[in-house]
Amino acid sequence: KPMENRITDIGPKHFEEFYPEVIKKNKGKWTHHEILEPGVLVHVSETGDEVYTVRCGGARLMSTTHINEICDIADKHCDGHLRFTTRNNIEFMVDSKDKVEPLKNDLKSRKFAGGSLKFPIGGTGAGITNIVHTQGWIHCHTPATDASGTVKSTMDALFDEFQNMRLPAHLRVSMACCLNMCGAVHCSDIAILGYHRKPPMLDHEYLDKLCEIPLAVAACPTAAIKPAKVTLANGTEVKSVEVKNERCMFCGNCYTMCPSMPLADTDGDGIVLMAGGKVSNRISDPKFSKVVVAFLPNEMPRWPSMTDAIKKMVNAYSNGANKYERLGDWAERIGWEKFFEVCELNFTHHLIDDFRQQAYMSWRQTTNFKF
Ligand code: SF4
Ligand code: SF4
């Protein structure tokens, strides 16, 4: 098929070239889908065709060996086709019910040397699916925490909820390793957010040689940076910048523009937990997440304080929410004061800010908060 509006062959091929036969044949004709069991879905077409999907947990960063194994499974069971979901789950699709059990058995039989599952089946319906996350220490320049490590620790702690659909509703967990949030944690039931607490360090000796000073100044959203002349220890006067620390919100934008303004700091960096956000408009309007734990230090490699706080929230939600109620709806129904009590989280003055934007990650609007 000719590639419409494409004048070069640069970039990936058109996705329509990769459809499995049954998907191509039934495009626009699907009538409904059901979740048959955790991790297994069926989509039904008006032509009578069915597609069975087996969903497995994947990782956002994969080795080529692992990807080769995924391709082998797709070749063996699915005519070479598979898809990745936006949450990095791997979906293997087959066109008849009798192909589902052999596929599931094959996936379950594949294990790492230590015995853990390589392709855990689950991640559907009223449970926890894979965590949307960012780059972390692997390859971004501004992270305040790691992404892969925090996500692995959290998914291990919540793994039972990945394999079952026994929560009141979906519970979406997201992770972003700095507040620029390319993980979109601001609308998640539970969000893990890396947070710097110190302004950039200034390497005056190299700053003018490595950076465009006007670019660094312009990068700051709070206008905290201005050009300055600085005298080095050896008496040389150099062009550099000055940062008004009390205006800094530790976003790292300046470091993006200027490698002589790093923020990473062992004591300053750590994790904020947020809760109660969602994009769905079911029961109530979409909501932003609110900060519920102001700071936790980075506790590599397994982040125990973070996973403990997350487990407490998930358990309290699981025990207290009504069917179909998302975490934020439940917290609003019982009252956020009660939320802190049943989740065994401390409410501190750090959770109240004076950010002026209504309804944006702030307790300010809750002027009747009873603590
Ligand atoms: Fe980089 Fe921030 Fe995105 Fe993490 S959230 S990958 S630190 S921009
Ligand atoms: Fe400005 Fe952000 Fe740099 Fe602070 S970290 S000085 S707010 S750009």
Short mmCIF file of C-alpha atoms and ligand atoms in Angstrom, two decimals:
data_model
loop_
_atom_site.label_atom_id
_atom_site.label_comp_id
_atom_site.label_asym_id
_atom_site.label_seq_id
_atom_site.Cartn_x
_atom_site.Cartn_y
_atom_site.Cartn_z
CA LYS A 1 0.00 0.00 0.00
CA PRO A 2 1.44 3.44 -0.87
CA MET A 3 2.44 5.47 2.18
CA GLU A 4 0.13 8.44 2.09
CA ASN A 5 1.78 11.86 2.49
CA ARG A 6 5.21 10.34 2.92
CA ILE A 7 7.94 11.66 0.71
CA THR A 8 10.89 9.84 2.24
CA ASP A 9 11.53 6.44 3.74
CA ILE A 10 12.92 7.94 6.94
CA GLY A 11 11.40 6.71 10.19
CA PRO A 12 9.37 3.62 11.01
CA LYS A 13 7.14 2.04 8.42
CA HIS A 14 3.42 2.76 8.55
CA PHE A 15 1.83 0.81 11.38
CA GLU A 16 -0.81 -0.64 9.05
CA GLU A 17 1.91 -2.83 7.55
CA PHE A 18 2.23 -4.63 10.84
CA TYR A 19 -1.36 -5.60 11.56
CA PRO A 20 -2.06 -9.29 12.20
CA GLU A 21 -4.42 -10.62 9.47
CA VAL A 22 -7.43 -10.80 11.78
CA ILE A 23 -6.95 -7.19 12.94
CA LYS A 24 -6.59 -5.93 9.36
CA LYS A 25 -9.71 -7.81 8.29
CA ASN A 26 -11.85 -6.49 11.14
CA LYS A 27 -10.72 -2.90 11.34
CA GLY A 28 -13.63 -0.70 12.43
CA LYS A 29 -15.85 -3.72 13.05
CA TRP A 30 -15.10 -4.60 16.65
CA THR A 31 -18.26 -4.68 18.78
CA HIS A 32 -17.00 -5.28 22.33
CA HIS A 33 -14.31 -6.80 24.50
CA GLU A 34 -14.22 -8.67 27.80
CA ILE A 35 -11.55 -9.55 30.33
CA LEU A 36 -11.84 -13.34 30.66
CA GLU A 37 -9.35 -13.67 33.53
CA PRO A 38 -6.47 -11.55 34.81
CA GLY A 39 -4.25 -10.81 31.82
CA VAL A 40 -6.49 -12.40 29.17
CA LEU A 41 -8.89 -10.40 26.99
CA VAL A 42 -11.15 -11.23 24.07
CA HIS A 43 -12.21 -8.72 21.41
CA VAL A 44 -15.23 -9.71 19.30
CA SER A 45 -16.00 -8.45 15.79
CA GLU A 46 -19.38 -8.11 14.05
CA THR A 47 -18.04 -10.64 11.52
CA GLY A 48 -17.84 -13.22 14.33
CA ASP A 49 -14.04 -13.14 14.45
CA GLU A 50 -12.39 -13.05 17.83
CA VAL A 51 -8.96 -11.95 19.02
CA TYR A 52 -7.58 -13.27 22.29
CA THR A 53 -4.90 -11.19 23.98
CA VAL A 54 -2.52 -12.38 26.66
CA ARG A 55 -0.92 -9.44 28.49
CA CYS A 56 2.43 -9.78 30.29
CA GLY A 57 4.44 -7.39 32.35
CA GLY A 58 7.40 -5.93 30.51
CA ALA A 59 10.16 -3.54 31.42
CA ARG A 60 10.70 -0.14 29.88
CA LEU A 61 14.36 -0.86 29.32
CA MET A 62 14.96 -4.28 27.79
CA SER A 63 18.07 -6.16 26.75
CA THR A 64 18.35 -7.35 23.15
CA THR A 65 18.37 -10.95 24.47
CA HIS A 66 15.01 -10.34 26.12
CA ILE A 67 13.59 -8.71 22.97
CA ASN A 68 14.79 -11.68 20.91
CA GLU A 69 12.95 -14.02 23.26
CA ILE A 70 9.77 -11.92 22.94
CA CYS A 71 10.07 -12.17 19.15
CA ASP A 72 10.54 -15.94 19.38
CA ILE A 73 7.30 -16.23 21.36
CA ALA A 74 5.48 -14.06 18.83
CA ASP A 75 6.84 -16.21 15.95
CA LYS A 76 5.80 -19.41 17.68
CA HIS A 77 2.26 -18.45 18.67
CA CYS A 78 1.16 -15.25 16.93
CA ASP A 79 2.49 -15.34 13.33
CA GLY A 80 5.22 -12.95 14.38
CA HIS A 81 2.98 -10.22 15.76
CA LEU A 82 2.90 -8.53 19.15
CA ARG A 83 2.26 -5.11 20.60
CA PHE A 84 3.50 -3.04 23.51
CA THR A 85 1.00 -1.05 25.54
CA THR A 86 1.70 2.51 26.66
CA ARG A 87 2.56 1.05 30.09
CA ASN A 88 5.20 -1.26 28.60
CA ASN A 89 3.10 -4.39 28.92
CA ILE A 90 3.66 -6.92 26.15
CA GLU A 91 0.51 -8.20 24.43
CA PHE A 92 0.51 -11.45 22.47
CA MET A 93 -2.60 -11.84 20.31
CA VAL A 94 -4.05 -15.03 18.81
CA ASP A 95 -7.10 -15.51 16.59
CA SER A 96 -8.74 -18.49 18.28
CA LYS A 97 -9.45 -19.66 21.79
CA ASP A 98 -7.61 -22.98 21.42
CA LYS A 99 -4.32 -21.08 20.95
CA VAL A 100 -4.62 -19.30 24.32
CA GLU A 101 -3.67 -22.11 26.72
CA PRO A 102 -0.50 -23.17 24.83
CA LEU A 103 0.57 -19.50 24.72
CA LYS A 104 -0.10 -19.02 28.45
CA ASN A 105 1.72 -22.24 29.34
CA ASP A 106 4.72 -21.23 27.25
CA LEU A 107 4.85 -17.79 28.94
CA LYS A 108 4.53 -19.30 32.42
CA SER A 109 7.32 -21.80 31.72
CA ARG A 110 9.91 -19.10 30.94
CA LYS A 111 11.79 -18.15 34.09
CA PHE A 112 14.95 -16.37 35.13
CA ALA A 113 17.77 -18.37 36.72
CA GLY A 114 16.48 -17.44 40.20
CA GLY A 115 13.05 -18.87 39.36
CA SER A 116 11.10 -15.61 38.91
CA LEU A 117 8.74 -15.26 35.98
CA LYS A 118 10.10 -13.65 32.82
CA PHE A 119 6.65 -12.97 31.42
CA PRO A 120 4.16 -12.58 34.31
CA ILE A 121 0.57 -12.59 33.02
CA GLY A 122 -1.77 -9.92 34.38
CA GLY A 123 -2.15 -6.16 34.41
CA THR A 124 -5.82 -5.97 33.41
CA GLY A 125 -8.98 -4.61 35.03
CA ALA A 126 -9.43 -3.65 38.67
CA GLY A 127 -5.84 -4.13 39.74
CA ILE A 128 -2.41 -2.72 39.15
CA THR A 129 -0.87 -2.70 35.73
CA ASN A 130 2.68 -1.78 34.79
CA ILE A 131 4.01 1.57 35.99
CA VAL A 132 4.45 4.37 33.47
CA HIS A 133 7.87 5.77 34.19
CA THR A 134 10.69 7.95 33.00
CA GLN A 135 14.42 7.55 32.39
CA GLY A 136 15.98 7.83 35.84
CA TRP A 137 19.66 7.44 36.42
CA ILE A 138 20.01 5.30 33.29
CA HIS A 139 19.93 8.17 30.84
CA CYS A 140 18.52 11.50 31.86
CA HIS A 141 20.53 14.41 33.23
CA THR A 142 18.11 15.87 35.82
CA PRO A 143 16.76 12.92 37.85
CA ALA A 144 16.42 13.27 41.62
CA THR A 145 15.86 9.53 41.94
CA ASP A 146 16.04 6.41 39.83
CA ALA A 147 13.15 5.22 37.68
CA SER A 148 13.96 1.55 36.99
CA GLY A 149 14.93 0.87 40.63
CA THR A 150 11.91 2.53 42.22
CA VAL A 151 9.54 0.93 39.70
CA LYS A 152 10.99 -2.56 40.15
CA SER A 153 10.78 -2.25 43.96
CA THR A 154 7.18 -0.99 43.78
CA MET A 155 6.03 -3.64 41.30
CA ASP A 156 7.61 -6.36 43.43
CA ALA A 157 5.72 -5.03 46.47
CA LEU A 158 2.42 -4.86 44.54
CA PHE A 159 2.88 -7.96 42.38
CA ASP A 160 -0.16 -9.80 43.79
CA GLU A 161 -2.36 -6.94 42.61
CA PHE A 162 -0.84 -7.25 39.10
CA GLN A 163 -1.94 -10.87 38.92
CA ASN A 164 -5.39 -10.39 40.43
CA MET A 165 -8.34 -8.12 39.78
CA ARG A 166 -9.56 -7.78 43.35
CA LEU A 167 -9.17 -4.03 43.95
CA PRO A 168 -12.27 -1.81 43.88
CA ALA A 169 -11.19 -0.27 40.54
CA HIS A 170 -8.11 0.40 38.41
CA LEU A 171 -5.19 1.67 40.44
CA ARG A 172 -2.71 3.45 38.22
CA VAL A 173 0.80 4.05 39.52
CA SER A 174 3.17 6.39 37.69
CA MET A 175 6.74 7.47 38.25
CA ALA A 176 8.70 10.56 37.21
CA CYS A 177 12.25 11.16 38.35
CA CYS A 178 12.06 14.96 38.43
CA LEU A 179 9.26 17.48 38.59
CA ASN A 180 9.42 18.08 34.84
CA MET A 181 7.44 14.85 34.97
CA CYS A 182 7.75 13.27 31.58
CA GLY A 183 6.03 10.36 33.41
CA ALA A 184 2.84 12.42 33.75
CA VAL A 185 2.45 11.60 37.41
CA HIS A 186 0.14 14.52 38.06
CA CYS A 187 -3.04 12.52 37.29
CA SER A 188 -2.30 9.12 38.84
CA ASP A 189 -3.94 7.22 41.69
CA ILE A 190 -0.48 6.91 43.22
CA ALA A 191 2.52 8.82 41.93
CA ILE A 192 6.21 8.56 42.72
CA LEU A 193 8.05 11.79 42.00
CA GLY A 194 11.78 12.46 42.23
CA TYR A 195 12.42 15.81 43.88
CA HIS A 196 15.51 17.99 44.25
CA ARG A 197 15.66 20.18 47.34
CA LYS A 198 18.74 22.25 46.60
CA PRO A 199 19.42 24.93 43.98
CA PRO A 200 22.02 24.36 41.25
CA MET A 201 25.71 24.35 42.13
CA LEU A 202 27.65 26.85 40.06
CA ASP A 203 30.94 25.92 38.47
CA HIS A 204 32.09 29.48 37.77
CA GLU A 205 35.43 28.41 36.32
CA TYR A 206 33.88 26.58 33.39
CA LEU A 207 30.39 28.10 33.14
CA ASP A 208 31.13 30.65 30.44
CA LYS A 209 33.16 28.11 28.47
CA LEU A 210 30.48 25.39 28.53
CA CYS A 211 27.27 27.40 28.42
CA GLU A 212 25.47 30.16 26.60
CA ILE A 213 24.75 32.41 29.60
CA PRO A 214 21.66 34.08 28.03
CA LEU A 215 20.22 30.62 27.36
CA ALA A 216 20.74 29.56 30.99
CA VAL A 217 19.11 32.79 32.20
CA ALA A 218 16.16 32.37 29.84
CA ALA A 219 15.68 28.72 30.87
CA CYS A 220 14.64 29.56 34.41
CA PRO A 221 10.85 29.61 34.82
CA THR A 222 11.05 31.64 38.03
CA ALA A 223 13.58 34.23 36.82
CA ALA A 224 16.01 33.19 39.55
CA ILE A 225 19.13 33.44 37.37
CA LYS A 226 20.92 36.60 36.29
CA PRO A 227 24.30 37.18 34.62
CA ALA A 228 27.13 38.05 37.00
CA LYS A 229 30.83 38.75 37.03
CA VAL A 230 32.62 36.50 39.51
CA THR A 231 36.16 36.59 40.83
CA LEU A 232 37.76 33.13 41.04
CA ALA A 233 40.09 32.06 43.88
CA ASN A 234 43.11 32.88 41.70
CA GLY A 235 41.88 36.46 41.27
CA THR A 236 40.64 36.10 37.67
CA GLU A 237 37.34 37.78 36.90
CA VAL A 238 35.00 35.62 34.76
CA LYS A 239 31.53 35.91 33.28
CA SER A 240 29.10 33.62 35.08
CA VAL A 241 25.63 33.65 36.65
CA GLU A 242 24.10 34.29 40.06
CA VAL A 243 21.10 32.33 41.37
CA LYS A 244 18.58 33.81 43.78
CA ASN A 245 18.15 30.64 45.80
CA GLU A 246 14.84 31.61 47.41
CA ARG A 247 13.24 31.84 43.95
CA CYS A 248 14.54 28.43 42.83
CA MET A 249 12.02 25.59 42.56
CA PHE A 250 14.74 22.99 41.80
CA CYS A 251 13.37 22.13 38.36
CA GLY A 252 16.75 21.56 36.67
CA ASN A 253 15.87 23.52 33.53
CA CYS A 254 19.08 25.54 33.90
CA TYR A 255 21.13 22.32 34.01
CA THR A 256 19.44 21.22 30.78
CA MET A 257 20.87 24.33 29.15
CA CYS A 258 24.10 24.58 31.12
CA PRO A 259 26.15 21.58 32.32
CA SER A 260 27.97 23.85 34.77
CA MET A 261 24.81 24.16 36.91
CA PRO A 262 24.22 20.60 38.24
CA LEU A 263 21.52 19.91 40.85
CA ALA A 264 22.10 16.27 41.80
CA ASP A 265 22.89 16.07 45.50
CA THR A 266 22.90 13.01 47.76
CA ASP A 267 21.22 14.74 50.72
CA GLY A 268 18.98 17.03 48.73
CA ASP A 269 17.50 14.46 46.35
CA GLY A 270 14.69 12.06 47.12
CA ILE A 271 11.08 11.13 46.55
CA VAL A 272 7.67 12.75 46.95
CA LEU A 273 4.57 10.57 46.94
CA MET A 274 1.33 11.89 45.51
CA ALA A 275 -2.14 10.33 45.46
CA GLY A 276 -5.71 10.69 44.28
CA GLY A 277 -5.31 11.76 40.66
CA LYS A 278 -7.08 10.29 37.64
CA VAL A 279 -7.95 11.13 34.04
CA SER A 280 -11.24 9.26 33.98
CA ASN A 281 -14.51 11.17 34.41
CA ARG A 282 -16.35 8.20 35.86
CA ILE A 283 -18.11 9.02 39.21
CA SER A 284 -16.31 12.38 39.42
CA ASP A 285 -14.34 14.78 37.23
CA PRO A 286 -10.67 14.09 36.47
CA LYS A 287 -8.39 15.16 39.31
CA PHE A 288 -4.80 16.13 39.89
CA SER A 289 -2.75 14.10 42.35
CA LYS A 290 -1.96 15.72 45.71
CA VAL A 291 1.24 15.45 47.69
CA VAL A 292 0.75 12.99 50.56
CA VAL A 293 4.37 12.28 51.56
CA ALA A 294 6.52 15.40 51.32
CA PHE A 295 9.92 13.72 51.16
CA LEU A 296 11.59 10.34 51.45
CA PRO A 297 15.33 9.88 51.01
CA ASN A 298 16.70 7.72 48.20
CA GLU A 299 17.19 4.30 49.80
CA MET A 300 18.91 2.28 47.10
CA PRO A 301 18.54 -0.40 45.96
CA ARG A 302 15.02 -1.25 47.21
CA TRP A 303 13.52 2.00 48.56
CA PRO A 304 11.82 0.32 51.59
CA SER A 305 10.23 3.47 53.10
CA MET A 306 8.66 4.30 49.74
CA THR A 307 7.27 0.81 49.08
CA ASP A 308 6.00 0.64 52.68
CA ALA A 309 4.05 3.91 52.29
CA ILE A 310 2.67 2.79 48.90
CA LYS A 311 1.58 -0.58 50.28
CA LYS A 312 -0.21 1.12 53.16
CA MET A 313 -2.15 3.30 50.71
CA VAL A 314 -3.05 0.35 48.48
CA ASN A 315 -4.15 -1.81 51.43
CA ALA A 316 -6.26 0.95 53.00
CA TYR A 317 -7.87 1.68 49.61
CA SER A 318 -8.47 -2.00 48.97
CA ASN A 319 -10.17 -2.43 52.37
CA GLY A 320 -12.14 0.80 52.42
CA ALA A 321 -13.26 1.79 48.92
CA ASN A 322 -16.57 0.88 47.30
CA LYS A 323 -16.63 -1.05 44.04
CA TYR A 324 -15.63 1.15 41.05
CA GLU A 325 -14.39 3.92 43.38
CA ARG A 326 -10.95 5.24 42.38
CA LEU A 327 -8.47 6.12 45.11
CA GLY A 328 -9.15 9.88 44.89
CA ASP A 329 -12.94 9.36 44.97
CA TRP A 330 -12.55 7.17 48.05
CA ALA A 331 -10.29 9.71 49.79
CA GLU A 332 -12.75 12.51 49.07
CA ARG A 333 -15.69 10.44 50.33
CA ILE A 334 -14.06 9.51 53.64
CA GLY A 335 -12.29 12.90 53.93
CA TRP A 336 -8.58 13.48 53.36
CA GLU A 337 -8.02 13.71 57.14
CA LYS A 338 -9.28 10.14 57.42
CA PHE A 339 -7.16 9.13 54.42
CA PHE A 340 -3.98 10.10 56.30
CA GLU A 341 -5.22 8.21 59.36
CA VAL A 342 -6.14 4.94 57.63
CA CYS A 343 -3.00 5.00 55.45
CA GLU A 344 -0.85 5.67 58.56
CA LEU A 345 0.75 8.70 56.88
CA ASN A 346 1.77 11.81 58.78
CA PHE A 347 0.21 15.08 57.77
CA THR A 348 2.86 17.76 58.13
CA HIS A 349 3.01 21.49 57.40
CA HIS A 350 5.18 20.65 54.39
CA LEU A 351 2.03 19.41 52.69
CA ILE A 352 0.45 22.86 52.75
CA ASP A 353 1.77 25.38 50.26
CA ASP A 354 0.70 28.74 49.00
CA PHE A 355 0.68 27.90 45.31
CA ARG A 356 -1.98 30.17 43.82
CA GLN A 357 -3.31 27.91 41.09
CA GLN A 358 -6.53 26.43 42.44
CA ALA A 359 -6.79 22.66 42.60
CA TYR A 360 -3.21 22.08 41.55
CA MET A 361 -1.33 19.74 43.87
CA SER A 362 -2.10 21.92 46.84
CA TRP A 363 -3.99 21.69 50.08
CA ARG A 364 -4.51 25.45 50.04
CA GLN A 365 -8.01 25.13 48.62
CA THR A 366 -9.01 22.93 51.56
CA THR A 367 -9.30 25.88 53.93
CA ASN A 368 -11.53 23.73 56.12
CA PHE A 369 -8.89 21.02 56.51
CA LYS A 370 -9.35 19.92 60.09
CA PHE A 371 -5.81 19.16 61.30
FE1 SF4 B 1 14.58 13.43 32.97
FE2 SF4 B 1 12.84 14.61 34.62
FE3 SF4 B 1 11.96 13.10 32.63
FE4 SF4 B 1 13.20 12.02 34.73
S1 SF4 B 1 11.19 13.09 34.72
S2 SF4 B 1 13.54 11.49 32.58
S3 SF4 B 1 14.73 13.55 35.19
S4 SF4 B 1 13.05 15.04 32.45
FE1 SF4 B 2 15.69 28.27 37.86
FE2 SF4 B 2 14.95 25.72 37.86
FE3 SF4 B 2 17.55 26.35 37.73
FE4 SF4 B 2 16.20 26.77 39.99
S1 SF4 B 2 16.64 24.80 39.05
S2 SF4 B 2 17.58 28.18 39.05
S3 SF4 B 2 14.16 27.33 39.21
S4 SF4 B 2 15.98 26.82 36.20
#
